[in-house]
Coordinates of C-alpha atoms in Angstrom, one line a residue:
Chain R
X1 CA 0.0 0.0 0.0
X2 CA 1.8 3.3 -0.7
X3 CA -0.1 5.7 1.0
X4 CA 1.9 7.9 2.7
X5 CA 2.5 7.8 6.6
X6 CA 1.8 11.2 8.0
X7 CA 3.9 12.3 11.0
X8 CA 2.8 16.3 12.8
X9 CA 4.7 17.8 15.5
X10 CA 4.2 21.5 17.2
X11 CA 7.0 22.4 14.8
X12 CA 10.0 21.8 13.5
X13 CA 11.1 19.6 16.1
X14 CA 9.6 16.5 15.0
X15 CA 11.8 16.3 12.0
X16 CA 13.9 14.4 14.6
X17 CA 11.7 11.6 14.4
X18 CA 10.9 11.9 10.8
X19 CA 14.6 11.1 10.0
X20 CA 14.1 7.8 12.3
X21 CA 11.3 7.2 10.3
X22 CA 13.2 8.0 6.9
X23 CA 16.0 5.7 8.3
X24 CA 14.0 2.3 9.6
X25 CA 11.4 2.5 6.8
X26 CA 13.0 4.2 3.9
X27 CA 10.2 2.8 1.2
X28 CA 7.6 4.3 3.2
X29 CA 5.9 8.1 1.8
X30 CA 5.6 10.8 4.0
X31 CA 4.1 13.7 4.7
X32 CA 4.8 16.0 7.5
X33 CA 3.3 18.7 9.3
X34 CA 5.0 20.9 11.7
X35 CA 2.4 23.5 13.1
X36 CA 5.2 26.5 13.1
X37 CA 2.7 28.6 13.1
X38 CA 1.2 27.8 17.1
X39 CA 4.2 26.2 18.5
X40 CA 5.1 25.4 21.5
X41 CA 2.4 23.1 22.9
X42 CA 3.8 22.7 25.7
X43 CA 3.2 25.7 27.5
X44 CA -0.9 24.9 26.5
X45 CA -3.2 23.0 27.9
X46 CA -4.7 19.7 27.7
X47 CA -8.0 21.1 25.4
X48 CA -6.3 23.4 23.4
X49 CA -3.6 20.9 22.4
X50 CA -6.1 18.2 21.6
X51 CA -8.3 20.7 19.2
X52 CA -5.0 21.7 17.3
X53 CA -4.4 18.0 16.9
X54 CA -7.4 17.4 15.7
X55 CA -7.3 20.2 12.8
X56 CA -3.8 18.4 12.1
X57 CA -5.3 15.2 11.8
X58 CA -8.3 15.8 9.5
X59 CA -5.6 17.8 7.7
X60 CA -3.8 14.4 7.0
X61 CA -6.4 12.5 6.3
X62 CA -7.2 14.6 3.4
X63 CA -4.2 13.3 2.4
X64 CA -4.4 10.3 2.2
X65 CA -2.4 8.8 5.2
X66 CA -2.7 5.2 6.3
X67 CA -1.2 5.8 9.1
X68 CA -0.4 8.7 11.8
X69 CA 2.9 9.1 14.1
X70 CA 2.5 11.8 16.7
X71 CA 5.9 12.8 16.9
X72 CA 5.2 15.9 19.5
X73 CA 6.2 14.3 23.4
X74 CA 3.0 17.0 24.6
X75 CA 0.6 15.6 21.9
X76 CA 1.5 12.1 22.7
X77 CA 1.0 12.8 26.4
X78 CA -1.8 14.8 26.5
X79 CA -4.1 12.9 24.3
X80 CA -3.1 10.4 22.1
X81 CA -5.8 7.8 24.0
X82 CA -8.8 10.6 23.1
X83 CA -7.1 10.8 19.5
X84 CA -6.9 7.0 18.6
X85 CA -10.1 6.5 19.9
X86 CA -11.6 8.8 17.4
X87 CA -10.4 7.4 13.8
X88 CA -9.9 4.6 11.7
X89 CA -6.5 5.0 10.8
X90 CA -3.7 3.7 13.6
X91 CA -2.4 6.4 15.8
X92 CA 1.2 6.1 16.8
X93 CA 2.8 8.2 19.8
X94 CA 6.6 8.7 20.6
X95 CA 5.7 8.5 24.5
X96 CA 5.4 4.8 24.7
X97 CA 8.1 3.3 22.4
X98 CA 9.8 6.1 24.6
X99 CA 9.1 4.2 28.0
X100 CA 9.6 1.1 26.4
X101 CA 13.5 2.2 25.4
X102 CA 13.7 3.3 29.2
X103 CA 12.3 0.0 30.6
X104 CA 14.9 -1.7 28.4
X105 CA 17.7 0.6 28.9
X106 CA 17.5 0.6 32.9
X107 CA 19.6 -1.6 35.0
X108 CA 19.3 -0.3 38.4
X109 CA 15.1 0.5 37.6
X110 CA 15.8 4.5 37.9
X111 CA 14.8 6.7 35.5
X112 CA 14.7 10.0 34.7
X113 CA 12.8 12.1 32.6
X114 CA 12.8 15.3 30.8
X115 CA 10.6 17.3 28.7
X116 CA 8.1 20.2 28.5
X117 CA 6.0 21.5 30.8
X118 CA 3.1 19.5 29.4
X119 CA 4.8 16.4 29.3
X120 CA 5.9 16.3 32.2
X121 CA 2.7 17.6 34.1
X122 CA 0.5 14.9 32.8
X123 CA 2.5 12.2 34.0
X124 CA 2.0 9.4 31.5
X125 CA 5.5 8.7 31.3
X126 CA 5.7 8.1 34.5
X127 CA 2.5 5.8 34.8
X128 CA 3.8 3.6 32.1
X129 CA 6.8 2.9 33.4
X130 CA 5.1 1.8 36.2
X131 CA 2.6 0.1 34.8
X132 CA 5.8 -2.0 32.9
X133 CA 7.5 -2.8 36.3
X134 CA 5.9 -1.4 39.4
X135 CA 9.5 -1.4 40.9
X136 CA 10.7 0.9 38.2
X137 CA 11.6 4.9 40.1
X138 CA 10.5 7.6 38.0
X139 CA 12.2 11.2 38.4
X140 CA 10.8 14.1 36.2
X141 CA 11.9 17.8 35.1
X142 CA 10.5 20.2 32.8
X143 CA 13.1 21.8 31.1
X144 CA 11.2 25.0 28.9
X145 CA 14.7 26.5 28.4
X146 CA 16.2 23.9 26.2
X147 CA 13.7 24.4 22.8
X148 CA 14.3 27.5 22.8
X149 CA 18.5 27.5 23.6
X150 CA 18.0 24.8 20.4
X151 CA 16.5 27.2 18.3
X152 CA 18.8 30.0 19.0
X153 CA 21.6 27.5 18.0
X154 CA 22.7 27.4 21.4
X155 CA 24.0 23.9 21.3
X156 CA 27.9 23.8 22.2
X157 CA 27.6 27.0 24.3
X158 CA 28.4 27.4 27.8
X159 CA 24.8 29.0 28.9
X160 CA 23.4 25.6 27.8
X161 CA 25.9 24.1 29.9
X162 CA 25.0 26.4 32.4
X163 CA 21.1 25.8 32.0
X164 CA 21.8 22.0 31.4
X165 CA 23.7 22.0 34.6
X166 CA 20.3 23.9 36.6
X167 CA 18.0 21.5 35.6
X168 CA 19.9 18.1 35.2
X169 CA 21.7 18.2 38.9
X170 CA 18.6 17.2 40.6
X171 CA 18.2 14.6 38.6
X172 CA 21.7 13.5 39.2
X173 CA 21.4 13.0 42.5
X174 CA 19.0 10.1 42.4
X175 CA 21.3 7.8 40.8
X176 CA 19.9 7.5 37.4
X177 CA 21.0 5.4 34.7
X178 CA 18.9 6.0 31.8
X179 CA 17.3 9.4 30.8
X180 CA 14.3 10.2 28.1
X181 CA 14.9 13.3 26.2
X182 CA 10.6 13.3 26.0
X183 CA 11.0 16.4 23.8
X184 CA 11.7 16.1 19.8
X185 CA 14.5 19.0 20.3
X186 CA 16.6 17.5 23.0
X187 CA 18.3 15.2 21.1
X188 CA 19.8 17.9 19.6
X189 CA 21.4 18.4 23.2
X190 CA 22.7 15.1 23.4
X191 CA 26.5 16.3 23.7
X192 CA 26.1 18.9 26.6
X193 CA 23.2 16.8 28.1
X194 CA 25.7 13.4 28.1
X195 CA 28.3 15.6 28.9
X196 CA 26.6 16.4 32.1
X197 CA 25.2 13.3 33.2
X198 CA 28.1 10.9 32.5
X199 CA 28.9 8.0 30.3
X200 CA 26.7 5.6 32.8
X201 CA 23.5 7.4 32.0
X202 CA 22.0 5.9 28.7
X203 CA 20.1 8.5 26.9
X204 CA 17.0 7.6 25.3
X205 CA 15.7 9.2 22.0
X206 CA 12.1 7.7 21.8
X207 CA 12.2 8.3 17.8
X208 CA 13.9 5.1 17.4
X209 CA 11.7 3.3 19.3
X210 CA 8.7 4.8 17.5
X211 CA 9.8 4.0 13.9
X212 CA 10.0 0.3 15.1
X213 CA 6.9 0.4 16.5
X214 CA 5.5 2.2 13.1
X215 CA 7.2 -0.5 11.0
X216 CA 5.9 -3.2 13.3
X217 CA 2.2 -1.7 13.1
X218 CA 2.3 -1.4 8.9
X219 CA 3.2 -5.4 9.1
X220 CA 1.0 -6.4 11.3
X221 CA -1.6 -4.4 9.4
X222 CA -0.4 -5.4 6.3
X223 CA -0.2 -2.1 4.9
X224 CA 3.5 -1.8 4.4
X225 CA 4.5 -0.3 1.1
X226 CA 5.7 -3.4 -0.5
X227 CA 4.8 -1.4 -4.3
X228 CA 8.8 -0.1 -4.7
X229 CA 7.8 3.4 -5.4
X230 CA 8.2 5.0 -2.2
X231 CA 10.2 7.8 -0.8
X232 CA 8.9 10.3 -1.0
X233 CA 8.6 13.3 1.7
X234 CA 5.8 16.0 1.5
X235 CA 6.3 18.6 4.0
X236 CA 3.5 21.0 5.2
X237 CA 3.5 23.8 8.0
X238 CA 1.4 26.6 9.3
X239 CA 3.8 29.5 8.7
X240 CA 7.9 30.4 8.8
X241 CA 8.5 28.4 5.4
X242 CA 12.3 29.9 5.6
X243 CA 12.9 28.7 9.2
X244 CA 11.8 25.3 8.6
X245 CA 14.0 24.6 5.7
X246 CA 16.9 25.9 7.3
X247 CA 16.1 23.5 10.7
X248 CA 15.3 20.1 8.0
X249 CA 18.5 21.0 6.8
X250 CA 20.3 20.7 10.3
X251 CA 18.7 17.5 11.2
X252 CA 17.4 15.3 7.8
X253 CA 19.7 13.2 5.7
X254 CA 18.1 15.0 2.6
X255 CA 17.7 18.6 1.3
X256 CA 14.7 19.4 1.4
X257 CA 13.2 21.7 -1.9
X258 CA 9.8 22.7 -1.0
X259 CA 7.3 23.4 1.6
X260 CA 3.9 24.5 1.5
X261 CA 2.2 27.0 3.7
X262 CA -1.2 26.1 4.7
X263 CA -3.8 27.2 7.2
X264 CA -4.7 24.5 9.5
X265 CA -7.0 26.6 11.2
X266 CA -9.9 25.3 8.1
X267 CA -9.4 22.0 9.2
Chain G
X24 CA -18.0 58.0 27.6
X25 CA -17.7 54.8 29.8
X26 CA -16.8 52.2 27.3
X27 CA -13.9 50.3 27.6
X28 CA -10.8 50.8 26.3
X29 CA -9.5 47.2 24.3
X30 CA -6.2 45.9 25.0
X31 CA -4.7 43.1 23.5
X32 CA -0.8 41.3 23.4
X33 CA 0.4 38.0 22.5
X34 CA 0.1 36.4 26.0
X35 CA 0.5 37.7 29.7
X36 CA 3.6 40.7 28.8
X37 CA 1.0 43.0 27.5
X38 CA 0.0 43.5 31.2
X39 CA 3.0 45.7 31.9
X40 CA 1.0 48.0 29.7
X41 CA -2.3 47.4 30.5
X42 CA -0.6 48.4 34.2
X43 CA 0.4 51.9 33.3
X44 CA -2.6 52.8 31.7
X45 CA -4.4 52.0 35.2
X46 CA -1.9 54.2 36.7
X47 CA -2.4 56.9 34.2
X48 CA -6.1 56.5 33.2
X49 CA -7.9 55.0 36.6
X50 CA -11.4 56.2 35.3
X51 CA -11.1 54.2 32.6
X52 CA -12.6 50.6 32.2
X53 CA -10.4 47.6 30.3
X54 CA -10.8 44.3 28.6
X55 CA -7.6 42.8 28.4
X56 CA -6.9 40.3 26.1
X57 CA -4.2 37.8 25.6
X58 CA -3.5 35.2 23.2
X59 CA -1.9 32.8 25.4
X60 CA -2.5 29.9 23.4
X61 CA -1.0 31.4 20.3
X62 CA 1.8 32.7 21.9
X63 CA 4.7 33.7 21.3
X64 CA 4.1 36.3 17.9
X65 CA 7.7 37.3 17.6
X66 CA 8.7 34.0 15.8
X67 CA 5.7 33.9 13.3
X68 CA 5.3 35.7 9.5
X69 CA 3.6 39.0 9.4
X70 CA 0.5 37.6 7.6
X71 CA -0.1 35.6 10.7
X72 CA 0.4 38.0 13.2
X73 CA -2.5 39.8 11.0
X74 CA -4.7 37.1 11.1
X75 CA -4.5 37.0 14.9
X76 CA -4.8 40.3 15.4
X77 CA -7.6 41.1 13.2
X78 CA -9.7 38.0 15.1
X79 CA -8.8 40.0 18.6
X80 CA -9.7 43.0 17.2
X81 CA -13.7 41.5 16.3
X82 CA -13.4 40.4 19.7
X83 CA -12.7 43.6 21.2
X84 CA -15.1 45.4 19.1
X85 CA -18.2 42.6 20.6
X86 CA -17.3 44.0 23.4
X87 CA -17.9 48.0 22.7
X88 CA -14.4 48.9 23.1
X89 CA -14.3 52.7 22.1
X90 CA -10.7 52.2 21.8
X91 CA -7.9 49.7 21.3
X92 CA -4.3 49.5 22.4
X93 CA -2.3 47.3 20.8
X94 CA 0.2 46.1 23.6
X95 CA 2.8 43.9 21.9
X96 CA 5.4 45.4 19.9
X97 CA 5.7 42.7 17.3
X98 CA 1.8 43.2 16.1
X99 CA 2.1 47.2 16.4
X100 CA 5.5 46.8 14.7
X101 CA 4.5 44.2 11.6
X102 CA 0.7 45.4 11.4
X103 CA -0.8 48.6 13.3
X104 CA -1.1 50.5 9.4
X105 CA -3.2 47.9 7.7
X106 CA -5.2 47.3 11.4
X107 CA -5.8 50.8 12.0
X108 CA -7.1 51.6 8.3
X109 CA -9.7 48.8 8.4
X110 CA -11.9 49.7 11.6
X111 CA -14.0 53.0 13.0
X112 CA -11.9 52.8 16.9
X113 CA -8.7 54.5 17.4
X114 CA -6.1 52.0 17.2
X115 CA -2.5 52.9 19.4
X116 CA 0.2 50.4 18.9
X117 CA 3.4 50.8 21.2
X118 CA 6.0 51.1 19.0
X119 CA 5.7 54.8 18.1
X120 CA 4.9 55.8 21.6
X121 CA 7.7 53.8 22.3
X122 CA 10.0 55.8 19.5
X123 CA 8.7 59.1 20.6
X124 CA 10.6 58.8 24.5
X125 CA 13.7 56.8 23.0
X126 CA 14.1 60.0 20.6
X127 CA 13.2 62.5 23.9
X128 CA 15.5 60.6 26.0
X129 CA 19.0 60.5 23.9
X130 CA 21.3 63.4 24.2
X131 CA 24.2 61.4 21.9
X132 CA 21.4 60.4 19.5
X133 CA 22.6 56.8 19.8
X134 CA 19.7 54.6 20.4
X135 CA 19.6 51.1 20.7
X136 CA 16.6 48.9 20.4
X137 CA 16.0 45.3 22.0
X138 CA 13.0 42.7 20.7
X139 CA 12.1 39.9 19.2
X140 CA 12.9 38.9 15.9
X141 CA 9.5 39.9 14.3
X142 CA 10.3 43.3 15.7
X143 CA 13.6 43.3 15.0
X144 CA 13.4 42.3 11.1
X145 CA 10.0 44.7 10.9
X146 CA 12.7 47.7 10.8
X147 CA 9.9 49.7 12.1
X148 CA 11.6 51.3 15.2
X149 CA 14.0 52.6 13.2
X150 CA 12.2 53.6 10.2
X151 CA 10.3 56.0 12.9
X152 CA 13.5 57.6 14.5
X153 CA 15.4 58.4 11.4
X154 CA 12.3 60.2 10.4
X155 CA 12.1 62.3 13.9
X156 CA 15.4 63.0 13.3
X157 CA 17.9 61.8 10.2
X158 CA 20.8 62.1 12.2
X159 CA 19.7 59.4 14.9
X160 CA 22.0 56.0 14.5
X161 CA 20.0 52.9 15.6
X162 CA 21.3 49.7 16.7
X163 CA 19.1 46.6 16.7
X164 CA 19.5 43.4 18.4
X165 CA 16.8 40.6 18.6
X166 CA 16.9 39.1 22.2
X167 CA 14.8 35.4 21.5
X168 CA 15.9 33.7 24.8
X169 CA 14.1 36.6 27.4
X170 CA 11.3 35.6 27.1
X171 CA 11.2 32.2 28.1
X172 CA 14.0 33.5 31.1
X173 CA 11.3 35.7 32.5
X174 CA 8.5 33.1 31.8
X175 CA 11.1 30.6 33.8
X176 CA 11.1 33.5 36.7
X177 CA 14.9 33.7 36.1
X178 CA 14.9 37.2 36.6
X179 CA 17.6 37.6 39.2
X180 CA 19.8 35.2 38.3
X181 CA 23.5 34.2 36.9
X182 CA 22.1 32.5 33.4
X183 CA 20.0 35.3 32.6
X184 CA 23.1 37.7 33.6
X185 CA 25.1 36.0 31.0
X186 CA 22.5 35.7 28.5
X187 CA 22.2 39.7 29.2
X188 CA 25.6 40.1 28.5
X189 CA 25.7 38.0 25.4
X190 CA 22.6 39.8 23.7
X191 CA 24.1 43.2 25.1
X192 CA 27.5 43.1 24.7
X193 CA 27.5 44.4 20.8
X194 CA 25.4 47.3 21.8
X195 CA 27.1 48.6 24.5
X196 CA 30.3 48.3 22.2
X197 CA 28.2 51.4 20.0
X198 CA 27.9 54.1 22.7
X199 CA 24.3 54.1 23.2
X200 CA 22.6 56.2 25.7
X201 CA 18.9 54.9 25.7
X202 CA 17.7 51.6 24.6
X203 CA 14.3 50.5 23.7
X204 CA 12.6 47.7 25.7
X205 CA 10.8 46.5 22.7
X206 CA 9.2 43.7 23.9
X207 CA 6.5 44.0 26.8
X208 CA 8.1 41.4 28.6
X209 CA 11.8 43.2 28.9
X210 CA 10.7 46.0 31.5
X211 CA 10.6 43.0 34.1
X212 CA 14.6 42.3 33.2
X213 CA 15.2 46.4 33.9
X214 CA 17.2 45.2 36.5
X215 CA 20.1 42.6 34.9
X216 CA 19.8 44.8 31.6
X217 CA 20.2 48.0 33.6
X218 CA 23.1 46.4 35.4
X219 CA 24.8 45.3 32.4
X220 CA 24.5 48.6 30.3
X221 CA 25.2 51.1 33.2
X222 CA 24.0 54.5 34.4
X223 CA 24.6 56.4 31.7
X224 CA 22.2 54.2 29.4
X225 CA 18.2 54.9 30.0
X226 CA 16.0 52.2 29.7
X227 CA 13.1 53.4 28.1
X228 CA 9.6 51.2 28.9
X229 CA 7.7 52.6 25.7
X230 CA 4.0 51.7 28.1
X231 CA 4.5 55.2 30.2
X232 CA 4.0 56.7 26.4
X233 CA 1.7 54.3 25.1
X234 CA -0.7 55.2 28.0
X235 CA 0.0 59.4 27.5
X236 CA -1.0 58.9 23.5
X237 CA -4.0 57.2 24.2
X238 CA -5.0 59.3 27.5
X239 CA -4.7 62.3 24.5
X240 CA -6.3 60.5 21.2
X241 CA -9.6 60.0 23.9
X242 CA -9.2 63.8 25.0
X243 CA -9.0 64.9 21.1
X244 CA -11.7 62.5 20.4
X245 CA -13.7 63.9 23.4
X246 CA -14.5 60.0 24.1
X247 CA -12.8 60.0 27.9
X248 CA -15.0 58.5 30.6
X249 CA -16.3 61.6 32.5
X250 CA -18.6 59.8 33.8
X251 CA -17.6 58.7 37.6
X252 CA -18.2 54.7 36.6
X253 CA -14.5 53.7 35.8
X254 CA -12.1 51.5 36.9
X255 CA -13.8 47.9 35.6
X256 CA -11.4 45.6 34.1
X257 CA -11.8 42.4 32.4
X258 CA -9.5 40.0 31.4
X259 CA -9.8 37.3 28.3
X260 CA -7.6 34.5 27.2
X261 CA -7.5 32.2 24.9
X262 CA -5.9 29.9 27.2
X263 CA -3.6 28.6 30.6
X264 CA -5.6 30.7 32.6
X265 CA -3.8 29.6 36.1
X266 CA -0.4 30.9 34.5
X267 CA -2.4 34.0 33.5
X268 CA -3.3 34.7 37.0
X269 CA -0.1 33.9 38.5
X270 CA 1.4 36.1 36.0
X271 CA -1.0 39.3 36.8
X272 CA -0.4 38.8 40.3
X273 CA 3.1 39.9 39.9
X274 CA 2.7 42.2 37.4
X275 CA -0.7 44.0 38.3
X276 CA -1.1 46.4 41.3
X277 CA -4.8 44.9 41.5
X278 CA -5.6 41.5 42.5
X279 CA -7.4 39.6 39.2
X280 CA -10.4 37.5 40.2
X281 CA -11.4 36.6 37.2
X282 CA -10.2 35.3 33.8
X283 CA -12.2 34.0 31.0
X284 CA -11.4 31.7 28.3
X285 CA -12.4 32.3 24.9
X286 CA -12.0 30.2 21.5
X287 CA -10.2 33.1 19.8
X288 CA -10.2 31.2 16.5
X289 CA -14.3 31.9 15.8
X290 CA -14.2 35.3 15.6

C-alpha cells in the first residue's frame, strides 16, 4: 500500500523523528506537518492541544495517510488515548516506544525524565513505566529553556551548559542510569546533556523506538508499502516556510526543496 | 464615555501595559486580552500576526471597546497601518509611543533597540527615529531567549546575567545612551539589563507613552470617561488561565479574580 504515513509535530522539532522514520522505513511516503505557526504546545493546555491535533489530523487524512505518528512528546502525552479512539486509521505516539526504550535501557530500575511543561505535568511517562514494572523509580523535570536554547543555535555554548547543569543536577542526585529526552529537540542536546550526566546514563531518544513500532504496526496491518515506489517526503507547516528549511537541513539526511504553507485553522 | 478601552498582546507581557494605563487613566474601564494559546508572535510571518490580530480585534469590538491598544510590539511593529485603516476605533500600537521617548530621552542620539525577531526584522523602530530626526544612528538586536527567562522566573539570576551580556554586549560596544525595551516582557529584566548597560544608558519602557497617547487621542476624540463609573477591568484569554493569574499577580497592582477563556479562532 503506498499511501503515505503522515507524522505532525508542534513544529520543526519532530523532523527528529521523521529522519528515524526516513531511516528504519526508507520505502515508506511521508508527509509531515509541523504546526510553526502555534508552537510550543507545551506551554498549552490539555483542550487546546487536543483541538490543534485534531485540525492536524483531518488535515492528514485529506491526504491520504494510512497511518499517523504523533511525533510531538506534549501531543502524545496529552491525548493520544482521546485521539486514537476517534479514527480509523492507527495512531502512533513517541511517549510509549519512549518508555519502552527506558524500561529496556535501565539496570538499576531509575529513571529519569525530561521534557516540556506539558509532558511532564501529565505524568503518562511516568505511569507507564510503572505500569511496565511497578519497581521501576521515576524522576521528572520540565526543562522550557532547552527548545528555545536549540533554536537560538545554542548547542555547544556554555549557557546551555550552564542551563543543562540547573535542571539536570537534581536529577543526578537520584542515581539514574537511563534518561528520556521526552522532547523532539533534546536530542539535539545530546552532547552537553551526556556531557553532564556521565557516560553511565543511557540517553534515550524515543524516535527510534517509534519507527520500530511504526514499521511493526504497517506489518501487522499489512499495509507496508511493499509497491517499490516510495520515498517520497511531502512537507507542510502553518507558517515560517524559511525557518523550517533551514532546521530540516540541520537534522534530515536529505535537502529538502519545497514546503507548502497552509492554514490548519480550516481543518 | 464609559466604554472600555481594548487591550490586546500576545500572552500575559501585554500586562505591563495594560498596568500603566491603570496608573495613568484609573477612570477608565479595560478588557484585556491575551493570546496565550498562540503565543509567542515574535517568531511567526507577518501575515499571521494579522490574522491574529484582526480576530482580537472582532473580539474587542463585541465587546464595545471605544478604543484599542495594541500592547505587543511585534503586532504594532508588523501590522498597526493595515489594522488601523480597516476599523472606525482609534487603534495605538506601542512602537511609536515607544520611538517618541527613545528619541526625547538621547542626548548622543545613539539609540539602541531590543525585541524579538519579528520586531527586529520589521525595521519599524528605526524607520520611525530616522524620520524624527535623520541624524539618529540605531542599533538593533533581537533578544529570542528573554522571554522564556522571565516566563522561567529567572529574573535575578547568573544565566539570565550572562545571557544579558551576550545579547548586550555588541550594543554597549556602540555608545548608546537609551535603549528600547521592545518587547513587553523586557521591562521586568530592567534590572540585569540595567546592570549590564550602566547609568549612563536609560532604559526606556515605551508603556508610560503608550498610555499618555492614548490618554490624548480620547481627549482629542472627546470620548474619555467623564462619567464617575470607571475602573472595571476584564481579562480574556485564549488559554492557561492559572499561568495567566499567577502572572498578573506579579505584574498588576490589582488583585485579578477573574479570567475567561475564549476560543479566539471563531471570531
Amino acid at each position: 500500500m503506498n499511501a503515505p504515513i503522515g507524522v505532525f509535530d508542534s513544529g520543526v522539532g519532530g523532523l527528529t523523528v521523521a529522519r528515524e522514520i526516513m531511516r528504519q522505513l526508507p520505502e515508506e511516503n511521508l508527509v509531515y506537518f509541523g504546526d510553526t505557526a502555534r508552537v510550543p504546545y507545551g506551554t498549552k493546555s490539555k483542550e487546546t492541544v487536543i483541538r490543534y491535533s485534531k485540525q492536524i489530523i483531518r488535515f492528514l487524512l485529506s491526504k491520504g495517510v494510512k497511518a499517523i505518528v504523533i511525533a510531538c512528546n506534549t501531543a502524545s502525552a496529552v491525548c493520544l488515548p482521546e485521539l486514537a479512539a476517534l479514527y480509523d486509521v492507527p495512531i502512533i505516539g513517541v511517549v510509549e516506544p519512549g518508555a519502552n526504550s527506558a524500561a529496556k535501557a535501565t539496570k538499576n530500575k531509575n529513571i529519569g525524565i525530561i521534557g516540556t511543561n506539558g509532558t511532564v505535568k501529565s505524568g503518562v511517562y511516568t505511569k507507564l513505566l510503572r505500569k511496565k514494572d511497578p519497581e521501576i523509580t521515576v524522576v521528572t523535570k520540565a526543562c522550557p529553556l532547552f527548545v528555545p536554547l536549540v533554536e537560538e543555535g545554542l548547542i555547544d555554548d556554555r549557557i546551555t551548559e550552564d542551563v543543562t547543569q540547573r535542571y539536570l543536577s537534581e536529577l543526578k542526585g537520584y542515581d539514574i542510569d537511563a534518561l528520556v529526552l521526552g522532547c523532539t529537540h533534546y536530542p539535539l542536546l545530546m552532547n552537553p546533556i551526556g556531557h553532564y550526566m556521565g557516560e553511565k546514563v543511557t540517553l534515550v531518544n524515543p524516535a527510534y523506538e517509534t519507527a520500530k513500532t511504526l514499521k511493526a504496526t504497517l506489518n501487522e496491518k499489512n499495509i507496508a508499502n511493499t509497491e517499490g515506489n516510495g520515498g517520497n517526503h511531502e512537507y507542510y507547516v502553518s507558517d515560517m516556510v524559511e525557518q523550517f528549511l533551514t532546521f530540516a537541513d540541520r537534522v534530515l539526511p536529505c535537502h529538502v526543496d519545497k514546503v507548502n504553507d497552509i492554514e490548519i485553522e480550516k481543518y
